[in-house]
Amino acid sequence: MSTACLHPNGSVTIDAPPAPLHGVTVLGAAPRLADRLCGWGARVVPGQDEAALLQALADPALRSLAWLPPGALPVRPPASIAARLLAGDHPGIDAGDAWCLTAATARRLAAEGSIEAAALGMRARAILPRPASALAHRRPDGAALGLADLPAAFGSGLPFAAPFEDDPAIAARALAGTNASAHAPLPSLPDGLSPIGPPPAPRPGEILAVLVVRNEALRLPAALAAARALGVDRFIVIDNRSTDGTRDVALRAGAHLIDAPGGYPASGYGITWTNAVLDAWGRGHWVLVLDADEQLVFPGSDRVGLRALTRHLDAEGAEAFRTILLDCFPRSALADCRYRAGDDLRDAAPLFEPPRLRRERIDGFPGALDYGGVRERLFFPEANPSRGLRWLRQRLFNLGHRIPALRTNARFLALAPPRSPTLTKLPLVRWREGAALLASTHRIAPMRMAAEQPTGVLLHFKFLQDFHERAVDAVTRGIHYDGSREYRRYLRKLEADPAFSLAGPEARALEGPDALVALGLMQDTAAWQRDRLAG
């Protein structure tokens, strides 16, 4: 079980166990099986040919390579499956059985000429000792397994059963039986969190979205509509006692509503709530964690959705998707904006300023954070390292930070150079045991990332006509990090200039994903181009 410690600066330290199937790669699994295995930490490589095999063997984290017969489904909890797949070589009892090989054995046999899954399995059965039992339960007559066969499959003690009839009801029953806690009560939720109405019950393979909100009736309809258009199947909205009709908006949109009566700062600014909700209902699913003023864009998102993207990330062995925040704003003064709930936010705030990004290293995952952009230029100019002595101060601080005794010294840490709000977020995560937000989605517990994978942009619609009112509320209640320090900056600027506008000489209009790629604000890859065209 994971343990968490909330620190005064809002970060959370997680002592998290690894996913049970971390290090296992499975060749050619069907979508339902692939979704479940990836949720347990395995990597699934589509295909069984030479290219698929070489891709699997090239993974330096590979511990065990497995092949499962068509129609296979897991029928044991993940820990039991991991114990079998990571116990050493199991070549299967015949050509119809599943097999698994250690990374060393698989690479040796491939080097000897077995360069596709079928040939590798055949060679393994020819030279390795015959196992005492199979890896996959089967009917004695070889017929497909149906609902009536599930008790025998679960009682076999084997990790898999195959082939199952192509029936979603059978698959759902089989996969439900692999949940180690399926017959136990849901873990208690912290801080008084409780569902309003039916609790979430995600089906295998669903893509979820989770939002923590308070008084977001203006932006929430557009946020939910944009995420649904990308392919989100189920929404969970954690509401911190809104008073403006936000709950009605969420319920009308079909979202599951979670009441959060506790204090927002005490929850780590929603981190504790989000982690608890996702541990209860999100494991095994790709999850999009958003604020109500954010909309995800990625290369090709005007043509394909999250289903294609997450399938590609699974194939690449990635568990998280990196983005930058891109602030969008109206053409004129914020006070003159006339946005109405449900309208297209890109019409109300169609401009952005291409940020001059700089990447600064950090301890821990994701290793570096991006800074820059219009908010830094207008509200945090002293954070720009090209100004004054900020660069020298940063270098000296970095040198001091190498001394272990200073890394936890509060007086030394108070000397850190000023920074603007970070632009880095990892909002799309395949949630599993050990997954956790540490500082919103800016920093998360370590997850697997591919050496080369696409990145995205979160369009950020913070700046509308209500921004002054929201800044006043944030400062008055002190509900954001460091006593709402960031919002104090905003408020000073707004009160000094009632006609304040973010639109400067470098502002340009939003066009689409291709334009953001061309500006270098998000990364496309040849593999993602190929996969989305093939899909």
Coordinates of C-alpha atoms in Angstrom, one line a residue:
M1 CA 0.0 0.0 0.0
S2 CA 1.3 3.5 -0.8
T3 CA 1.9 6.0 1.9
A4 CA 1.9 9.8 1.4
C5 CA 3.3 12.8 3.3
L6 CA 2.0 16.3 2.6
H7 CA 4.8 18.9 2.9
P8 CA 4.3 22.6 3.7
N9 CA 5.2 23.7 0.2
G10 CA 2.3 21.7 -1.2
S11 CA 4.4 18.7 -2.5
V12 CA 3.6 15.2 -1.6
T13 CA 6.2 12.4 -1.1
I14 CA 5.0 9.0 -2.1
D15 CA 6.4 5.7 -1.0
A16 CA 4.9 3.7 -3.8
P17 CA 5.4 0.0 -4.6
P18 CA 6.1 -0.9 -8.3
A19 CA 3.5 -2.1 -10.6
P20 CA 3.3 -5.9 -10.4
L21 CA 4.0 -6.6 -14.1
H22 CA 6.7 -4.0 -14.5
G23 CA 9.4 -5.5 -16.8
V24 CA 7.0 -7.8 -18.6
T25 CA 6.4 -7.3 -22.3
V26 CA 3.5 -9.1 -24.1
L27 CA 3.4 -9.6 -27.8
G28 CA 0.2 -9.3 -29.8
A29 CA -2.4 -9.0 -27.0
A30 CA -5.9 -8.2 -28.0
P31 CA -7.2 -4.7 -27.0
R32 CA -9.2 -5.8 -23.9
L33 CA -6.3 -7.9 -22.6
A34 CA -3.7 -5.2 -23.5
D35 CA -5.7 -2.5 -21.5
R36 CA -5.7 -4.7 -18.4
L37 CA -2.0 -5.8 -18.7
C38 CA -0.8 -2.2 -19.2
G39 CA -2.8 -1.1 -16.2
W40 CA -0.8 -3.6 -14.2
G41 CA 2.5 -2.2 -15.5
A42 CA 3.2 -4.5 -18.4
R43 CA 4.2 -3.3 -21.8
V44 CA 2.2 -4.5 -24.8
V45 CA 3.8 -4.5 -28.3
P46 CA 1.3 -5.0 -31.2
G47 CA 2.1 -7.7 -33.7
Q48 CA 4.1 -10.8 -33.5
D49 CA 6.5 -10.4 -36.5
E50 CA 10.2 -9.6 -36.6
A51 CA 9.7 -5.9 -36.1
A52 CA 7.5 -6.4 -33.0
L53 CA 9.9 -8.9 -31.5
L54 CA 12.9 -6.6 -32.1
Q55 CA 11.0 -3.7 -30.6
A56 CA 10.3 -5.8 -27.5
L57 CA 13.8 -7.0 -27.1
A58 CA 15.3 -3.6 -27.4
D59 CA 13.6 -2.4 -24.2
P60 CA 16.4 -2.2 -21.5
A61 CA 13.8 -2.7 -18.8
L62 CA 12.7 -6.0 -20.2
R63 CA 12.7 -8.9 -17.6
S64 CA 10.3 -11.3 -19.2
L65 CA 8.8 -11.7 -22.8
A66 CA 5.4 -13.4 -23.1
W67 CA 3.1 -14.5 -25.8
L68 CA -0.6 -15.3 -25.2
P69 CA -2.8 -17.3 -27.6
P70 CA -5.7 -15.6 -29.4
G71 CA -8.7 -15.1 -27.2
A72 CA -6.7 -15.2 -24.0
L73 CA -7.8 -13.4 -20.8
P74 CA -6.3 -13.2 -17.4
V75 CA -8.1 -15.2 -14.7
R76 CA -5.9 -14.5 -11.7
P77 CA -5.0 -11.3 -9.7
P78 CA -2.0 -9.4 -11.0
A79 CA 0.3 -10.5 -8.3
S80 CA -0.3 -14.1 -9.1
I81 CA 0.2 -13.5 -12.8
A82 CA 3.5 -11.6 -12.1
A83 CA 4.7 -14.5 -9.9
R84 CA 4.3 -16.9 -12.9
L85 CA 5.6 -14.6 -15.7
L86 CA 8.7 -13.5 -13.7
A87 CA 9.6 -16.9 -12.3
G88 CA 11.8 -18.0 -15.2
D89 CA 11.5 -19.6 -18.6
H90 CA 8.1 -21.3 -19.4
P91 CA 8.0 -22.4 -23.0
G92 CA 4.4 -23.6 -22.9
I93 CA 3.3 -27.2 -23.2
D94 CA 2.4 -27.0 -26.9
A95 CA 1.9 -24.5 -29.7
G96 CA -1.6 -23.5 -28.3
D97 CA -0.3 -22.6 -24.9
A98 CA 1.0 -19.3 -23.6
W99 CA 4.7 -19.0 -23.1
C100 CA 7.1 -16.6 -21.3
L101 CA 10.9 -16.3 -21.5
T102 CA 13.4 -14.4 -19.5
A103 CA 15.0 -11.5 -21.3
A104 CA 18.3 -13.3 -21.6
T105 CA 16.7 -16.4 -23.1
A106 CA 14.6 -14.5 -25.5
R107 CA 17.5 -12.4 -26.7
R108 CA 19.7 -15.5 -27.1
L109 CA 17.1 -17.4 -29.1
A110 CA 16.4 -14.4 -31.3
A111 CA 20.2 -14.1 -32.0
E112 CA 20.2 -17.7 -33.1
G113 CA 17.6 -16.9 -35.8
S114 CA 14.2 -17.1 -34.1
I115 CA 13.0 -13.7 -35.2
E116 CA 9.2 -13.8 -34.8
A117 CA 7.0 -14.9 -32.0
A118 CA 5.9 -18.3 -33.4
A119 CA 9.5 -19.3 -34.2
L120 CA 10.7 -18.1 -30.9
G121 CA 8.1 -20.2 -29.0
M122 CA 8.8 -23.3 -31.2
R123 CA 12.5 -23.0 -30.6
A124 CA 12.0 -22.6 -26.8
R125 CA 9.8 -25.7 -26.6
A126 CA 12.4 -27.7 -28.5
I127 CA 15.4 -26.9 -26.2
L128 CA 13.9 -26.0 -22.8
P129 CA 12.5 -28.6 -20.3
R130 CA 8.8 -29.3 -20.6
P131 CA 6.9 -27.5 -17.8
A132 CA 4.7 -29.4 -15.4
S133 CA 1.6 -27.3 -16.1
A134 CA 0.3 -24.9 -18.7
L135 CA 0.1 -21.1 -18.4
A136 CA -3.4 -21.0 -19.9
H137 CA -6.4 -23.0 -18.9
R138 CA -8.2 -24.6 -21.9
R139 CA -11.3 -26.9 -22.4
P140 CA -10.3 -30.5 -22.9
D141 CA -12.1 -30.5 -26.3
G142 CA -10.4 -27.3 -27.4
A143 CA -13.7 -25.4 -27.8
A144 CA -14.0 -21.7 -27.0
L145 CA -14.7 -20.9 -23.4
G146 CA -18.0 -19.4 -22.4
L147 CA -19.7 -18.0 -19.3
A148 CA -20.3 -21.6 -18.0
D149 CA -16.5 -22.2 -18.1
L150 CA -15.5 -19.3 -16.0
P151 CA -15.7 -21.2 -12.6
A152 CA -13.3 -23.8 -13.9
A153 CA -11.0 -21.2 -15.4
F154 CA -10.8 -19.3 -12.1
G155 CA -10.4 -22.5 -10.1
S156 CA -7.6 -23.8 -12.3
G157 CA -5.0 -21.7 -10.6
L158 CA -3.4 -20.8 -13.9
P159 CA -2.8 -17.1 -14.8
F160 CA -4.7 -17.2 -18.1
A161 CA -7.5 -19.0 -19.9
A162 CA -8.0 -19.3 -23.7
P163 CA -9.6 -19.0 -26.1
F164 CA -12.7 -17.2 -24.9
E165 CA -15.7 -16.6 -27.0
D166 CA -15.8 -13.1 -28.5
D167 CA -18.4 -11.8 -26.1
P168 CA -18.0 -8.5 -24.2
A169 CA -20.1 -9.9 -21.3
I170 CA -17.7 -12.8 -20.9
A171 CA -14.7 -10.6 -21.1
A172 CA -16.1 -8.2 -18.5
R173 CA -16.8 -11.1 -16.1
A174 CA -13.4 -12.6 -16.6
L175 CA -11.6 -9.3 -16.1
A176 CA -13.6 -8.5 -13.0
G177 CA -12.5 -11.7 -11.5
T178 CA -8.8 -10.6 -11.7
N179 CA -9.4 -7.7 -9.4
A180 CA -7.8 -8.7 -6.1
S181 CA -10.1 -6.4 -4.3
A182 CA -13.3 -7.1 -6.3
H183 CA -15.1 -8.6 -3.3
A184 CA -13.7 -6.1 -0.8
P185 CA -15.2 -2.7 0.0
L186 CA -13.7 0.3 -1.7
P187 CA -10.9 1.9 0.2
S188 CA -12.2 4.7 2.5
L189 CA -11.8 8.1 0.9
P190 CA -10.0 10.8 2.9
D191 CA -11.1 14.2 4.1
G192 CA -14.9 13.4 3.9
L193 CA -14.9 12.7 0.1
S194 CA -18.1 10.9 -0.9
P195 CA -19.9 10.2 -4.1
I196 CA -23.1 12.1 -4.8
G197 CA -25.3 9.6 -6.6
P198 CA -23.9 6.3 -8.0
P199 CA -20.2 5.9 -7.6
P200 CA -18.0 5.5 -10.7
A201 CA -17.8 1.9 -12.1
P202 CA -15.5 2.2 -15.1
R203 CA -15.6 -0.6 -17.7
P204 CA -12.3 -2.1 -18.8
G205 CA -10.6 0.1 -21.4
E206 CA -12.5 3.3 -20.7
I207 CA -10.6 6.5 -20.7
L208 CA -11.4 8.7 -17.7
A209 CA -11.1 12.4 -17.0
V210 CA -10.9 13.8 -13.4
L211 CA -11.3 17.5 -12.5
V212 CA -11.2 19.2 -9.1
V213 CA -13.4 22.3 -9.3
R214 CA -14.9 25.1 -7.2
N215 CA -17.3 27.6 -8.8
E216 CA -16.4 26.7 -12.4
A217 CA -19.8 27.0 -14.0
L218 CA -18.5 29.4 -16.6
R219 CA -15.7 27.2 -18.0
L220 CA -16.7 23.6 -17.1
P221 CA -19.2 23.0 -19.9
A222 CA -16.5 23.8 -22.5
A223 CA -13.9 21.7 -20.7
L224 CA -16.2 18.6 -20.6
A225 CA -17.3 19.0 -24.2
A226 CA -13.7 19.3 -25.4
A227 CA -12.5 16.3 -23.5
R228 CA -15.5 14.3 -24.7
A229 CA -14.8 15.2 -28.3
L230 CA -11.3 13.8 -27.8
G231 CA -12.7 10.5 -26.6
V232 CA -13.0 10.6 -22.8
D233 CA -15.6 7.9 -21.8
R234 CA -16.3 8.8 -18.2
F235 CA -15.9 12.0 -16.1
I236 CA -15.3 12.3 -12.4
V237 CA -15.8 15.8 -11.0
I238 CA -14.5 16.4 -7.5
D239 CA -16.4 19.5 -6.3
N240 CA -15.2 21.6 -3.3
R241 CA -18.6 22.9 -2.4
S242 CA -19.4 25.2 -5.3
T243 CA -22.1 27.8 -5.0
D244 CA -22.5 28.9 -8.6
G245 CA -24.3 25.9 -10.2
T246 CA -21.1 23.9 -11.0
R247 CA -22.6 20.7 -9.7
D248 CA -25.7 21.0 -11.9
V249 CA -23.4 21.5 -14.9
A250 CA -21.4 18.3 -14.0
L251 CA -24.5 16.2 -13.5
R252 CA -26.2 17.4 -16.7
A253 CA -23.1 16.4 -18.5
G254 CA -23.3 12.8 -17.1
A255 CA -20.3 13.2 -14.8
H256 CA -19.9 11.3 -11.6
L257 CA -19.8 13.9 -8.8
I258 CA -17.7 13.6 -5.7
D259 CA -18.3 15.9 -2.8
A260 CA -15.1 17.4 -1.3
P261 CA -16.1 19.3 1.9
G262 CA -12.6 19.8 3.2
G263 CA -10.2 22.6 2.8
Y264 CA -8.4 23.0 -0.5
P265 CA -5.0 24.0 0.9
A266 CA -5.1 21.1 3.4
S267 CA -5.7 18.6 0.6
G268 CA -2.4 19.7 -1.1
Y269 CA -4.4 21.9 -3.4
G270 CA -6.6 18.9 -4.5
I271 CA -3.7 16.4 -4.9
T272 CA -4.8 14.2 -2.0
W273 CA -8.4 14.1 -3.3
T274 CA -7.4 13.3 -6.9
N275 CA -4.9 10.5 -5.8
A276 CA -7.5 8.9 -3.6
V277 CA -10.3 9.0 -6.2
L278 CA -8.0 7.5 -8.9
D279 CA -6.7 4.8 -6.6
A280 CA -10.3 3.9 -5.9
W281 CA -11.6 3.9 -9.5
G282 CA -8.8 4.7 -12.0
R283 CA -6.3 1.9 -11.8
G284 CA -5.8 0.2 -15.1
H285 CA -7.2 3.2 -17.0
W286 CA -5.7 6.0 -19.0
V287 CA -6.7 9.1 -17.1
L288 CA -6.8 12.8 -18.2
V289 CA -6.4 15.0 -15.1
L290 CA -7.5 18.6 -16.0
D291 CA -8.4 21.9 -14.5
A292 CA -11.7 23.4 -15.8
D293 CA -9.7 26.0 -17.8
E294 CA -7.6 23.5 -19.7
Q295 CA -8.1 21.7 -23.0
L296 CA -5.7 19.1 -24.4
V297 CA -4.2 19.4 -27.9
F298 CA -1.7 17.0 -29.4
P299 CA -0.2 16.3 -32.8
G300 CA -3.1 15.1 -35.0
S301 CA -5.8 15.8 -32.4
D302 CA -7.9 17.5 -35.0
R303 CA -8.0 14.1 -36.9
V304 CA -7.7 11.3 -34.2
G305 CA -8.6 11.1 -30.6
L306 CA -7.3 9.8 -27.3
R307 CA -8.0 6.2 -28.1
A308 CA -5.4 6.2 -30.9
L309 CA -3.0 8.2 -28.8
T310 CA -3.1 6.0 -25.8
R311 CA -2.9 2.9 -28.0
H312 CA 0.3 4.3 -29.4
L313 CA 1.7 5.2 -25.9
D314 CA 1.0 1.7 -24.8
A315 CA 2.9 0.3 -27.8
E316 CA 5.8 2.5 -27.0
G317 CA 5.8 1.4 -23.3
A318 CA 4.9 4.9 -22.1
E319 CA 2.7 5.5 -19.0
A320 CA 2.6 9.3 -19.1
F321 CA 2.2 12.1 -21.6
R322 CA 4.1 15.5 -21.3
T323 CA 2.6 18.9 -22.2
I324 CA 3.2 22.6 -21.7
L325 CA 0.6 25.1 -20.7
L326 CA -0.2 27.7 -23.3
D327 CA -2.0 30.7 -22.0
C328 CA -4.8 31.9 -24.3
F329 CA -6.4 35.4 -24.0
P330 CA -8.9 37.8 -25.6
R331 CA -8.0 40.3 -28.3
S332 CA -8.9 43.2 -26.1
A333 CA -9.0 44.1 -22.4
L334 CA -10.0 41.2 -20.0
A335 CA -12.8 43.4 -18.6
D336 CA -14.3 43.7 -22.1
C337 CA -14.5 39.9 -22.7
R338 CA -18.1 38.6 -23.0
Y339 CA -17.7 34.9 -22.8
R340 CA -20.8 32.8 -22.1
A341 CA -20.9 29.3 -20.6
G342 CA -21.0 26.7 -23.2
D343 CA -19.5 28.8 -26.0
D344 CA -16.3 27.9 -27.7
L345 CA -13.5 29.2 -25.5
R346 CA -11.2 29.5 -28.5
D347 CA -13.5 32.2 -29.9
A348 CA -13.5 34.2 -26.7
A349 CA -9.7 33.9 -26.1
P350 CA -8.2 33.2 -29.6
L351 CA -4.7 34.6 -29.0
F352 CA -1.5 33.3 -27.5
E353 CA 2.1 34.4 -27.3
P354 CA 4.6 31.8 -28.4
P355 CA 6.7 31.3 -25.3
R356 CA 10.5 31.3 -25.3
L357 CA 10.8 28.1 -23.4
R358 CA 13.7 27.3 -21.1
R359 CA 14.1 24.0 -19.4
E360 CA 15.4 23.8 -15.8
R361 CA 16.5 20.6 -14.2
I362 CA 14.9 19.3 -11.0
D363 CA 15.5 16.5 -8.6
G364 CA 13.0 13.7 -9.3
F365 CA 10.6 13.0 -12.1
P366 CA 10.2 14.3 -14.8
G367 CA 13.7 15.5 -14.5
A368 CA 13.2 19.0 -15.8
L369 CA 10.4 21.7 -16.0
D370 CA 9.7 24.3 -18.6
Y371 CA 9.4 28.0 -17.9
G372 CA 8.7 31.2 -19.8
G373 CA 5.7 32.6 -21.6
V374 CA 3.4 35.6 -21.4
R375 CA 2.7 35.2 -17.6
E376 CA 6.4 35.4 -16.9
R377 CA 6.9 38.4 -19.1
L378 CA 4.0 40.3 -17.6
F379 CA 3.7 39.2 -14.0
F380 CA 7.1 37.6 -13.1
P381 CA 9.8 39.5 -15.1
E382 CA 12.4 39.0 -12.4
A383 CA 12.3 35.2 -13.1
N384 CA 13.8 35.6 -16.5
P385 CA 17.4 34.5 -16.2
S386 CA 18.5 37.0 -18.9
R387 CA 17.6 39.9 -16.6
G388 CA 20.1 41.4 -14.1
L389 CA 21.9 39.1 -11.8
R390 CA 19.3 36.4 -11.9
W391 CA 21.5 34.1 -14.0
L392 CA 24.4 34.4 -11.6
R393 CA 22.1 33.8 -8.6
Q394 CA 20.8 30.6 -10.2
R395 CA 24.3 29.3 -10.8
L396 CA 25.4 29.9 -7.3
F397 CA 22.2 28.4 -5.9
N398 CA 22.8 25.3 -8.1
L399 CA 26.3 24.9 -6.8
G400 CA 25.1 25.1 -3.2
H401 CA 22.3 22.6 -3.9
R402 CA 24.9 20.0 -4.7
I403 CA 25.9 20.0 -1.0
P404 CA 23.6 17.4 0.7
A405 CA 23.4 19.3 4.0
L406 CA 22.0 22.4 2.2
R407 CA 19.3 20.5 0.2
T408 CA 17.0 20.4 3.2
N409 CA 18.2 23.6 4.9
A410 CA 15.2 26.0 5.1
R411 CA 17.4 29.1 5.2
F412 CA 19.3 28.1 2.1
L413 CA 16.2 27.1 0.2
A414 CA 14.8 30.5 0.9
L415 CA 17.6 31.9 -1.2
A416 CA 16.4 30.2 -4.3
P417 CA 16.1 32.5 -7.3
P418 CA 12.5 33.5 -8.1
R419 CA 10.6 31.4 -10.6
S420 CA 7.5 32.0 -12.7
P421 CA 4.8 29.4 -12.7
T422 CA 6.0 26.2 -14.4
L423 CA 4.5 25.4 -17.8
T424 CA 5.1 21.7 -17.6
K425 CA 2.2 19.3 -17.0
L426 CA 1.8 15.5 -17.4
P427 CA -2.0 15.4 -17.5
L428 CA -2.5 12.0 -19.3
V429 CA -1.4 9.0 -17.2
R430 CA -2.0 5.3 -17.2
W431 CA -3.0 5.0 -13.6
R432 CA -1.7 2.0 -11.7
E433 CA -0.6 1.1 -8.2
G434 CA 2.2 3.5 -7.3
A435 CA 0.9 6.3 -9.6
A436 CA 0.5 9.6 -7.8
L437 CA 0.3 13.3 -8.4
L438 CA 3.0 15.2 -6.4
A439 CA 2.4 18.8 -7.3
S440 CA -0.8 18.9 -9.4
T441 CA 0.3 17.3 -12.7
H442 CA 3.4 19.4 -12.8
R443 CA 5.2 16.7 -11.0
I444 CA 4.1 13.1 -10.6
A445 CA 5.5 9.9 -9.2
P446 CA 8.0 8.3 -11.6
M447 CA 6.3 6.7 -14.6
R448 CA 7.7 5.0 -17.7
M449 CA 8.4 7.4 -20.6
A450 CA 9.5 6.3 -24.1
A451 CA 12.8 7.6 -25.4
E452 CA 10.9 9.2 -28.2
Q453 CA 7.2 10.0 -27.9
P454 CA 4.9 12.8 -28.9
T455 CA 4.1 15.7 -26.6
G456 CA 1.2 18.0 -26.4
V457 CA -0.2 21.4 -25.3
L458 CA -2.8 22.3 -22.7
L459 CA -4.6 25.4 -23.9
H460 CA -5.1 27.5 -20.8
F461 CA -8.2 29.7 -20.6
K462 CA -7.6 31.4 -17.3
F463 CA -7.9 34.9 -18.6
L464 CA -11.5 35.8 -19.2
Q465 CA -13.8 38.6 -17.9
D466 CA -14.0 37.0 -14.4
F467 CA -10.3 36.9 -13.8
H468 CA -10.2 40.0 -11.6
E469 CA -13.0 38.6 -9.4
R470 CA -11.2 35.2 -9.2
A471 CA -7.9 36.8 -8.2
V472 CA -9.6 38.8 -5.4
D473 CA -11.2 35.6 -4.1
A474 CA -7.9 33.6 -4.3
V475 CA -6.0 36.3 -2.4
T476 CA -8.8 36.9 0.2
R477 CA -9.1 33.2 1.1
G478 CA -5.4 32.4 0.6
I479 CA -6.3 29.1 -1.1
H480 CA -3.4 28.7 -3.5
Y481 CA 0.2 27.8 -2.9
D482 CA 2.3 30.1 -0.7
G483 CA -0.7 32.2 0.4
S484 CA -1.8 32.7 -3.2
R485 CA 1.5 34.5 -4.0
E486 CA 0.9 34.1 -7.8
Y487 CA -2.6 35.6 -7.6
R488 CA -1.3 38.6 -5.6
R489 CA 0.9 39.4 -8.6
Y490 CA -2.1 39.2 -10.9
L491 CA -4.2 41.3 -8.7
R492 CA -1.6 44.1 -8.4
K493 CA -1.4 44.3 -12.2
L494 CA -5.1 44.3 -12.7
E495 CA -5.8 46.9 -10.1
A496 CA -3.1 49.2 -11.5
D497 CA -4.7 49.0 -15.0
P498 CA -8.5 48.3 -15.2
A499 CA -8.1 48.0 -19.0
F500 CA -5.4 45.4 -18.7
S501 CA -4.9 43.2 -21.8
L502 CA -2.4 40.4 -22.4
A503 CA -2.4 41.0 -26.1
G504 CA 1.0 42.3 -27.0
P505 CA 3.0 42.7 -30.3
E506 CA 4.0 39.0 -30.4
A507 CA 0.4 37.7 -29.9
R508 CA -0.9 35.5 -32.7
A509 CA -4.1 33.5 -33.4
L510 CA -4.6 29.9 -32.5
E511 CA -4.7 27.8 -35.7
G512 CA -4.4 24.1 -35.0
P513 CA -2.1 21.3 -33.9
D514 CA 0.1 21.4 -37.0
A515 CA 0.9 25.1 -36.3
L516 CA 1.8 24.3 -32.7
V517 CA 4.1 21.6 -33.9
A518 CA 5.7 23.9 -36.4
L519 CA 6.4 26.4 -33.6
G520 CA 8.2 23.7 -31.6
L521 CA 5.6 23.9 -28.8
M522 CA 4.8 20.2 -29.1
Q523 CA 6.7 17.3 -30.6
D524 CA 5.5 14.9 -33.3
T525 CA 7.3 11.6 -34.0
A526 CA 7.5 9.4 -37.1
A527 CA 6.0 6.5 -35.2
W528 CA 3.0 8.5 -34.0
Q529 CA 2.5 9.8 -37.5
R530 CA 2.6 6.3 -38.9
D531 CA 0.2 4.9 -36.2
R532 CA -2.4 7.6 -36.5
L533 CA -2.5 7.4 -40.3
A534 CA -2.8 3.6 -40.1
G535 CA -5.6 3.9 -37.5

